[in-house]
Amino acid sequence: MKVLVIGGGAREHALCRSLSLDPDVTALHCAPGNAGIAEVAELHGVNALDGAAVAELAVGLEADLVVVGPEAPLVAGVADAVRDRGIPVFGPSAQAAELEGSKAFAKDVMATAAVPTARSYVCTTPEEIDEALDAFGAPYVVKDDGLAAGKGVVVTEDVEAARAHALACDRVVIEEFLDGPEVSLFAVTDGETVVPLQPAQDFKRAYDGDQGPNTGGMGAYSPLPWADPKLVDEVMATVLQPTVDELRRRGTPFSGLLYAGLAITSRGVRVIEFNARFGDPETQVVLARLKTPLAGLLHAAATGTLAALPPLRWSDGAAVTVVIASHNYPDTPRTGDPIDGLAEVVAQDGPKAYVLHAGTKRDDSGAVLSAGGRVLSVTATGSDLTTARQRAYRAVGRISLDGSQHRTDIAAKVADDAAEAQGA
């Protein structure tokens, strides 16, 4: 199988790494890719948002499968352009991707399908914004209706900060605050059959102790030893399958990766948001634990044959990923700094720990430089979360990037709690 992956972040590096390990993949390509992806796939300088160019590349490569990683190309209709050329593509149509592209659309789908979610108001005027903020009170949850690269949500006790964010958006969704821990659950679907993956938890705030501004994600872990064993079945029955069924009923079937961001509240599971693609950095830990070859799973979703696929196989162990970010992230990050220590991680820690590139590039001399806000995802596996954490942070310690930052507490509490429970 010849596979073309679209995108250039750590999520795409995780996808390419798993695909490169799949014996059924005979050729692996990525557009535009990054310095790390170049080690496992052939790169092509094609604009990921240009559907015609992506489709032309796929035809020229005689690709058997195209995997669209980021949300912006999906909302822009890149999957449609590839599908129109007769090539199987993993990723929803532009219409179905509105589930992520418009939070108001997602709320409408959930209301029709009776999917449990937070009460909300869609606001377009200052008067509507003030009424919604008054109705719900603090803490205020304000979401830009459109795509914002994971940073369009403000959760704050400060009504003026909430109002300022809302006024900066063309259209905004203001909703009630959901208490309880958050869970990310991915599901692969062909528009009818839905196959859930293993749940993960990510860390959105920039600094230790969940302090600082929201980011695209500073780390993640899987599995969730504290979660109810019936959680995945419950979410399948109340969230994932009803949503896929409703989109098909509307004539906009969703095939690809449906990502449910969930809050486990005192009143039960509630959907915080939907995404139309693999999440970053949760993909890094979920794929690290998936033993089923990835290409066949994605191809089955792209060709409507998921129902015939055997049950997925998973490792019994754990995975942890720690994001190394540039100086000043999530504000305007500094780029162009050299990254050292990558070879040491390979030599000293591989294959139990490895580095997935996000915002990187090579200069003319071949040196790897930072080229974005989130630069690297250092990922490790182990028999349990404590072991996976230790390996991840040992590898993080080998990497040098001037002015970089990372959280030191990814999965710390849950690993300690799990170890304590096991000891008891």
Coordinates of N, CA and C in Angstrom, one line a residue, residues 102-109 122 145 171 173:
S102 N -17.4 24.4 13.1 CA -18.4 25.3 13.7 C -18.9 24.7 14.9
K103 N -18.6 25.3 16.1 CA -19.1 24.8 17.3 C -20.6 24.9 17.4
A104 N -21.2 25.9 16.7 CA -22.7 26.0 16.7 C -23.3 24.9 15.9
F105 N -22.7 24.5 14.8 CA -23.1 23.3 14.1 C -23.1 22.0 14.9
A106 N -22.0 21.9 15.6 CA -21.8 20.7 16.5 C -22.9 20.7 17.6
K107 N -23.2 21.8 18.2 CA -24.2 21.9 19.2 C -25.6 21.5 18.6
D108 N -25.9 21.9 17.3 CA -27.1 21.5 16.7 C -27.2 20.0 16.4
V109 N -26.1 19.4 16.0 CA -26.1 18.0 15.8 C -26.3 17.3 17.1
V122 N -25.4 30.6 21.4 CA -24.6 31.1 20.3 C -24.8 32.6 20.2
D145 N -16.4 30.3 17.6 CA -17.2 29.3 16.8 C -16.4 28.6 15.8
R171 N -18.4 35.0 15.7 CA -19.5 34.3 16.3 C -18.9 33.5 17.5
V173 N -19.6 30.8 21.0 CA -20.5 29.9 21.8 C -20.1 30.1 23.3

